[in-house]
Amino acid sequence: RRVEGVPSMIRFRLPLSLLAVAVLAGCASVEPGSALSSVQSLTKTHTGQPLTADRSADELTRTATKVDELLRQPLAIDTAVQIALLNNRGLQARLQQLGITEAEVSQASRLPNPGFSFGRMTKGDEIELERGLHFNLARLLTLPLVSRLEERRLQSVQREVAMDVLSLAADTRKAWVQAVAADESLRYMRQVHEAAEASAELARRMQQAGNFNALMRLREQGFYADAALGLARAEQAQRASRERLTRLLGLWGEQLNFKLPERLPDLPDAPRDQPDIERQAMAQRLDVQAARLAAEQTAKNLQL
């Protein structure tokens, strides 16, 4: 509504409570970072690692220093997950998008600041002063509905980001196991290659001495060729698995020289006894929670 050209004794007869609501709604603020805290509470029980969203140069520097400190020792599987959550650029982009969504929700829950206008008109010796106060009445009426919709959207984004965090942690663990296993396979294939090379050389000398025939020497040469092919495949698999782990960790430059353990951890003596694993999965899976939340939102929108 706009109030213009009215006497000074009448123009401020607007309800003071309505004016106060408009002013306070335009100045309201929410605590930043609450959305990230909610995501961390959802994921920390699964990953055991905190989440941070780097927003300034100082925070980026601290993260890089922390990553360098963690890489000084052979990379354990939990340390790999910690580095991925700190340093993966894709995850950091998702966390920044979560902050943008949180700001949009905060903006949707408040009114624009009220506006004031002042005008002066002259007609001969007459002077007319015009004062006005205007605010968005439609925004005020729809504020509760818009706030609820935006809060539901924020909850949905939080579930999606939490799923991305758990997916990154799971992919990092898998890539770490594959990289360590590839290193072990490469060392084994090198030993096989050295043994096959020695056998092929011995067969060549034995044939020259008359103790081996051509067929026996060709068998050793074939074993040596198979060992050389297996070594080449192991080297390619080792490079590919290490590169996959490097991308997930977000490493570059001198950080690429990180060390891995020489062998995988020992398997447990017995499998875990978890008879209610299906019930836990249905209760804790974030994608199931997100689907349930979407169904509830649809039901509320349709007034079911």
Coordinates of C-alpha atoms in Angstrom, one line a residue:
R1 CA 0.0 0.0 0.0
R2 CA 1.1 3.5 -0.6
V3 CA 0.1 6.5 1.5
E4 CA 0.7 9.8 -0.3
G5 CA -0.5 13.4 -0.1
V6 CA -2.3 13.1 3.2
P7 CA -2.1 15.5 6.1
S8 CA 0.6 14.9 8.7
M9 CA -2.0 14.1 11.4
I10 CA -3.5 11.3 9.3
R11 CA -0.7 9.7 7.4
F12 CA 0.7 7.9 10.4
R13 CA -2.6 6.2 11.4
L14 CA -1.2 2.9 10.0
P15 CA -1.3 0.2 12.7
L16 CA 1.9 0.5 14.6
S17 CA 2.0 -3.3 15.0
L18 CA 2.0 -3.8 11.2
L19 CA 4.7 -1.2 10.8
A20 CA 6.8 -2.9 13.4
V21 CA 6.3 -6.3 11.7
A22 CA 7.5 -4.8 8.4
V23 CA 10.5 -3.2 9.9
L24 CA 11.6 -6.1 12.1
A25 CA 11.0 -8.6 9.2
G26 CA 13.3 -6.6 7.0
C27 CA 16.0 -6.6 9.7
A28 CA 15.7 -10.2 10.9
S29 CA 18.7 -12.4 10.7
V30 CA 19.5 -16.1 11.2
E31 CA 22.6 -17.8 12.5
P32 CA 24.8 -18.8 9.5
G33 CA 26.2 -22.3 9.3
S34 CA 23.3 -24.1 10.8
A35 CA 22.6 -26.0 7.6
L36 CA 26.2 -27.3 7.6
S37 CA 25.9 -28.3 11.2
S38 CA 22.8 -30.3 10.4
V39 CA 24.6 -32.1 7.6
Q40 CA 27.6 -32.9 9.8
S41 CA 25.3 -34.4 12.5
L42 CA 23.9 -36.7 9.8
T43 CA 27.2 -37.8 8.4
K44 CA 29.7 -37.8 11.3
T45 CA 28.3 -41.1 12.8
H46 CA 29.1 -42.8 9.5
T47 CA 32.4 -41.1 8.5
G48 CA 33.8 -40.1 12.0
Q49 CA 35.2 -36.9 10.4
P50 CA 34.1 -33.2 10.6
L51 CA 33.0 -31.1 7.7
T52 CA 34.4 -27.6 6.9
A53 CA 33.4 -25.2 4.1
D54 CA 36.4 -23.0 3.1
R55 CA 35.2 -19.5 2.3
S56 CA 38.3 -17.4 2.7
A57 CA 42.0 -17.5 1.7
D58 CA 43.0 -18.1 5.3
E59 CA 40.7 -21.1 5.6
L60 CA 42.1 -22.5 2.3
T61 CA 45.7 -22.0 3.6
R62 CA 44.8 -23.8 6.9
T63 CA 43.3 -26.7 5.0
A64 CA 46.3 -27.1 2.7
T65 CA 48.6 -27.1 5.8
K66 CA 46.5 -29.7 7.5
V67 CA 46.5 -31.9 4.4
D68 CA 50.3 -31.6 4.1
E69 CA 50.6 -32.7 7.7
L70 CA 48.4 -35.7 7.2
L71 CA 50.4 -36.8 4.1
R72 CA 53.7 -36.9 5.9
Q73 CA 52.9 -40.4 7.2
P74 CA 51.8 -43.4 5.1
L75 CA 48.2 -42.8 4.2
A76 CA 45.7 -44.8 6.3
I77 CA 42.2 -45.4 5.2
D78 CA 40.6 -43.1 7.8
T79 CA 43.2 -40.4 7.0
A80 CA 42.3 -40.7 3.3
V81 CA 38.6 -40.1 4.1
Q82 CA 39.6 -37.1 6.3
I83 CA 41.6 -35.6 3.5
A84 CA 38.8 -36.2 0.9
L85 CA 36.3 -34.4 3.1
L86 CA 38.7 -31.5 3.6
N87 CA 40.1 -31.1 0.2
N88 CA 37.8 -32.5 -2.5
R89 CA 36.8 -29.6 -4.7
G90 CA 33.5 -31.1 -5.8
L91 CA 32.4 -31.6 -2.2
Q92 CA 33.5 -28.0 -1.3
A93 CA 31.4 -26.7 -4.2
R94 CA 28.4 -28.6 -2.9
L95 CA 28.9 -27.2 0.6
Q96 CA 29.1 -23.7 -0.9
Q97 CA 25.8 -24.4 -2.7
L98 CA 24.3 -25.5 0.6
G99 CA 25.3 -22.1 2.1
I100 CA 23.7 -20.3 -0.9
T101 CA 20.5 -22.3 -0.3
E102 CA 20.6 -21.4 3.3
A103 CA 20.9 -17.7 2.5
E104 CA 18.0 -17.9 0.0
V105 CA 15.8 -19.6 2.7
S106 CA 16.8 -16.8 5.1
Q107 CA 15.9 -14.2 2.5
A108 CA 12.6 -15.8 1.8
S109 CA 11.6 -15.7 5.5
R110 CA 11.9 -11.9 5.8
L111 CA 10.2 -8.9 4.3
P112 CA 12.0 -6.4 2.1
N113 CA 12.8 -3.2 4.0
P114 CA 10.0 -0.7 4.0
G115 CA 10.4 2.2 1.6
F116 CA 9.9 5.9 2.3
S117 CA 9.3 8.7 -0.3
F118 CA 9.2 12.5 -0.1
G119 CA 8.0 15.0 -2.6
R120 CA 7.5 18.7 -2.8
M121 CA 5.2 20.4 -5.3
T122 CA 4.6 24.1 -5.8
K123 CA 1.7 25.9 -7.5
G124 CA 2.0 29.6 -7.3
D125 CA 2.3 30.5 -3.7
E126 CA 1.0 27.1 -2.6
I127 CA 3.5 24.4 -1.5
E128 CA 2.4 20.8 -1.1
L129 CA 4.6 18.3 0.6
E130 CA 4.1 14.6 -0.1
R131 CA 5.3 11.9 2.1
G132 CA 4.9 8.2 1.6
L133 CA 5.5 4.8 3.3
H134 CA 5.3 1.6 1.2
F135 CA 5.8 -2.0 1.9
N136 CA 5.0 -5.4 0.2
L137 CA 1.6 -6.4 1.6
A138 CA 1.4 -9.5 -0.6
R139 CA 4.8 -10.7 0.6
L140 CA 3.6 -10.3 4.2
L141 CA 0.4 -12.3 3.6
T142 CA 2.3 -15.2 1.9
L143 CA 5.3 -15.2 4.3
P144 CA 4.3 -18.2 6.4
L145 CA 3.6 -20.4 3.3
V146 CA 6.8 -19.3 1.5
S147 CA 8.8 -19.9 4.7
R148 CA 7.5 -23.4 5.1
L149 CA 8.2 -24.3 1.4
E150 CA 11.7 -22.9 1.6
E151 CA 12.5 -24.8 4.8
R152 CA 11.4 -28.0 3.2
R153 CA 13.6 -27.2 0.2
L154 CA 16.6 -26.6 2.6
Q155 CA 15.9 -30.0 4.3
S156 CA 15.9 -31.7 0.9
V157 CA 19.2 -30.0 -0.1
Q158 CA 20.7 -31.0 3.3
R159 CA 19.8 -34.7 2.6
E160 CA 21.3 -34.5 -0.9
V161 CA 24.6 -33.0 0.4
A162 CA 24.8 -35.6 3.2
M163 CA 24.4 -38.3 0.6
D164 CA 27.2 -36.7 -1.4
V165 CA 29.4 -36.7 1.7
L166 CA 28.7 -40.4 2.4
S167 CA 29.2 -41.3 -1.3
L168 CA 32.6 -39.5 -1.3
A169 CA 33.7 -41.3 1.9
A170 CA 32.6 -44.7 0.5
D171 CA 34.3 -44.0 -2.9
T172 CA 37.5 -42.9 -1.1
R173 CA 37.6 -46.1 1.0
K174 CA 37.1 -48.2 -2.1
A175 CA 39.8 -46.4 -4.0
W176 CA 42.2 -46.7 -1.1
V177 CA 41.7 -50.4 -0.9
Q178 CA 42.1 -50.8 -4.7
A179 CA 45.3 -48.6 -4.7
V180 CA 47.0 -50.6 -1.8
A181 CA 45.9 -53.9 -3.5
A182 CA 47.3 -52.7 -6.8
D183 CA 50.7 -51.9 -5.1
E184 CA 50.8 -55.4 -3.6
S185 CA 49.9 -56.9 -7.0
L186 CA 52.6 -54.9 -8.7
R187 CA 55.3 -56.0 -6.2
Y188 CA 54.2 -59.6 -6.7
M189 CA 54.3 -59.4 -10.5
R190 CA 57.7 -57.9 -10.4
Q191 CA 58.9 -60.9 -8.4
V192 CA 57.2 -63.2 -10.9
H193 CA 58.8 -61.3 -13.8
E194 CA 62.3 -61.6 -12.3
A195 CA 61.8 -65.3 -11.7
A196 CA 60.5 -65.9 -15.3
E197 CA 63.4 -63.8 -16.7
A198 CA 65.9 -65.9 -14.8
S199 CA 64.2 -69.2 -15.9
A200 CA 64.2 -68.0 -19.5
E201 CA 67.9 -67.2 -19.3
L202 CA 68.7 -70.5 -17.7
A203 CA 66.7 -72.4 -20.4
R204 CA 68.7 -70.6 -23.1
R205 CA 72.0 -71.6 -21.5
M206 CA 70.8 -75.2 -20.9
Q207 CA 69.9 -75.5 -24.6
Q208 CA 73.3 -74.2 -25.6
A209 CA 74.8 -76.9 -23.3
G210 CA 72.7 -79.5 -24.9
N211 CA 70.6 -80.3 -21.8
F212 CA 67.3 -78.6 -23.0
N213 CA 65.6 -79.1 -26.3
A214 CA 63.9 -76.3 -28.3
L215 CA 60.5 -77.1 -26.9
M216 CA 61.5 -76.8 -23.3
R217 CA 63.2 -73.5 -24.0
L218 CA 60.1 -72.1 -25.8
R219 CA 58.0 -73.1 -22.8
E220 CA 60.2 -71.0 -20.5
Q221 CA 60.2 -68.1 -23.1
G222 CA 56.3 -68.3 -23.1
F223 CA 56.2 -68.1 -19.3
Y224 CA 58.5 -65.1 -19.4
A225 CA 56.3 -63.4 -22.0
D226 CA 53.2 -64.0 -19.9
A227 CA 55.0 -62.6 -16.9
A228 CA 56.1 -59.5 -18.8
L229 CA 52.5 -58.9 -19.9
G230 CA 51.2 -59.4 -16.4
L231 CA 53.7 -56.9 -15.1
A232 CA 52.6 -54.3 -17.7
R233 CA 49.0 -54.8 -16.7
A234 CA 49.8 -54.5 -13.0
E235 CA 51.7 -51.3 -13.6
Q236 CA 48.8 -49.8 -15.6
A237 CA 46.3 -50.9 -12.9
Q238 CA 48.5 -49.4 -10.2
R239 CA 48.7 -46.0 -12.0
A240 CA 45.0 -46.0 -12.7
S241 CA 44.0 -46.8 -9.1
R242 CA 46.5 -44.3 -7.6
E243 CA 45.1 -41.6 -10.0
R244 CA 41.6 -42.4 -9.0
L245 CA 42.5 -42.0 -5.3
T246 CA 44.4 -38.8 -6.1
R247 CA 41.3 -37.2 -7.7
L248 CA 39.1 -38.1 -4.8
L249 CA 41.6 -36.6 -2.4
G250 CA 42.0 -33.4 -4.4
L251 CA 45.8 -33.6 -4.4
W252 CA 48.2 -31.9 -6.8
G253 CA 51.8 -30.8 -7.1
E254 CA 54.2 -32.2 -4.5
Q255 CA 51.2 -33.8 -2.7
L256 CA 51.1 -36.5 -5.5
N257 CA 54.1 -38.2 -3.8
F258 CA 52.1 -39.5 -0.9
K259 CA 52.9 -43.0 0.4
L260 CA 50.5 -45.9 0.9
P261 CA 50.9 -48.8 3.4
E262 CA 52.7 -51.8 2.1
R263 CA 49.7 -54.2 2.6
L264 CA 46.0 -54.2 3.3
P265 CA 44.8 -54.7 6.9
D266 CA 44.1 -58.2 8.1
L267 CA 40.6 -59.5 7.7
P268 CA 38.6 -60.0 10.9
D269 CA 38.7 -63.4 12.5
A270 CA 34.9 -63.8 12.1
P271 CA 32.2 -61.9 10.4
R272 CA 30.1 -59.4 12.5
D273 CA 26.9 -60.7 13.9
Q274 CA 24.3 -58.1 12.7
P275 CA 20.9 -59.8 12.6
D276 CA 19.0 -56.5 12.3
I277 CA 21.1 -55.1 9.5
E278 CA 18.1 -54.6 7.2
R279 CA 16.1 -52.7 9.8
Q280 CA 19.2 -50.4 10.5
A281 CA 19.6 -49.8 6.8
M282 CA 16.0 -48.8 6.3
A283 CA 16.2 -46.5 9.4
Q284 CA 19.6 -44.9 8.6
R285 CA 19.9 -44.7 4.8
L286 CA 19.7 -41.0 3.8
D287 CA 18.2 -41.8 0.4
V288 CA 15.3 -43.5 2.1
Q289 CA 14.9 -40.5 4.5
A290 CA 15.0 -38.2 1.5
A291 CA 12.3 -40.2 -0.3
R292 CA 10.1 -40.2 2.8
L293 CA 10.6 -36.4 3.2
A294 CA 9.6 -35.8 -0.4
A295 CA 6.5 -37.9 0.0
E296 CA 5.5 -36.0 3.1
Q297 CA 6.0 -32.7 1.3
T298 CA 3.8 -33.8 -1.6
A299 CA 1.1 -34.9 0.9
K300 CA 1.2 -31.5 2.6
N301 CA 1.1 -29.7 -0.7
L302 CA -2.0 -31.7 -1.7
Q303 CA -3.5 -31.4 1.8
L304 CA -3.6 -35.2 2.3

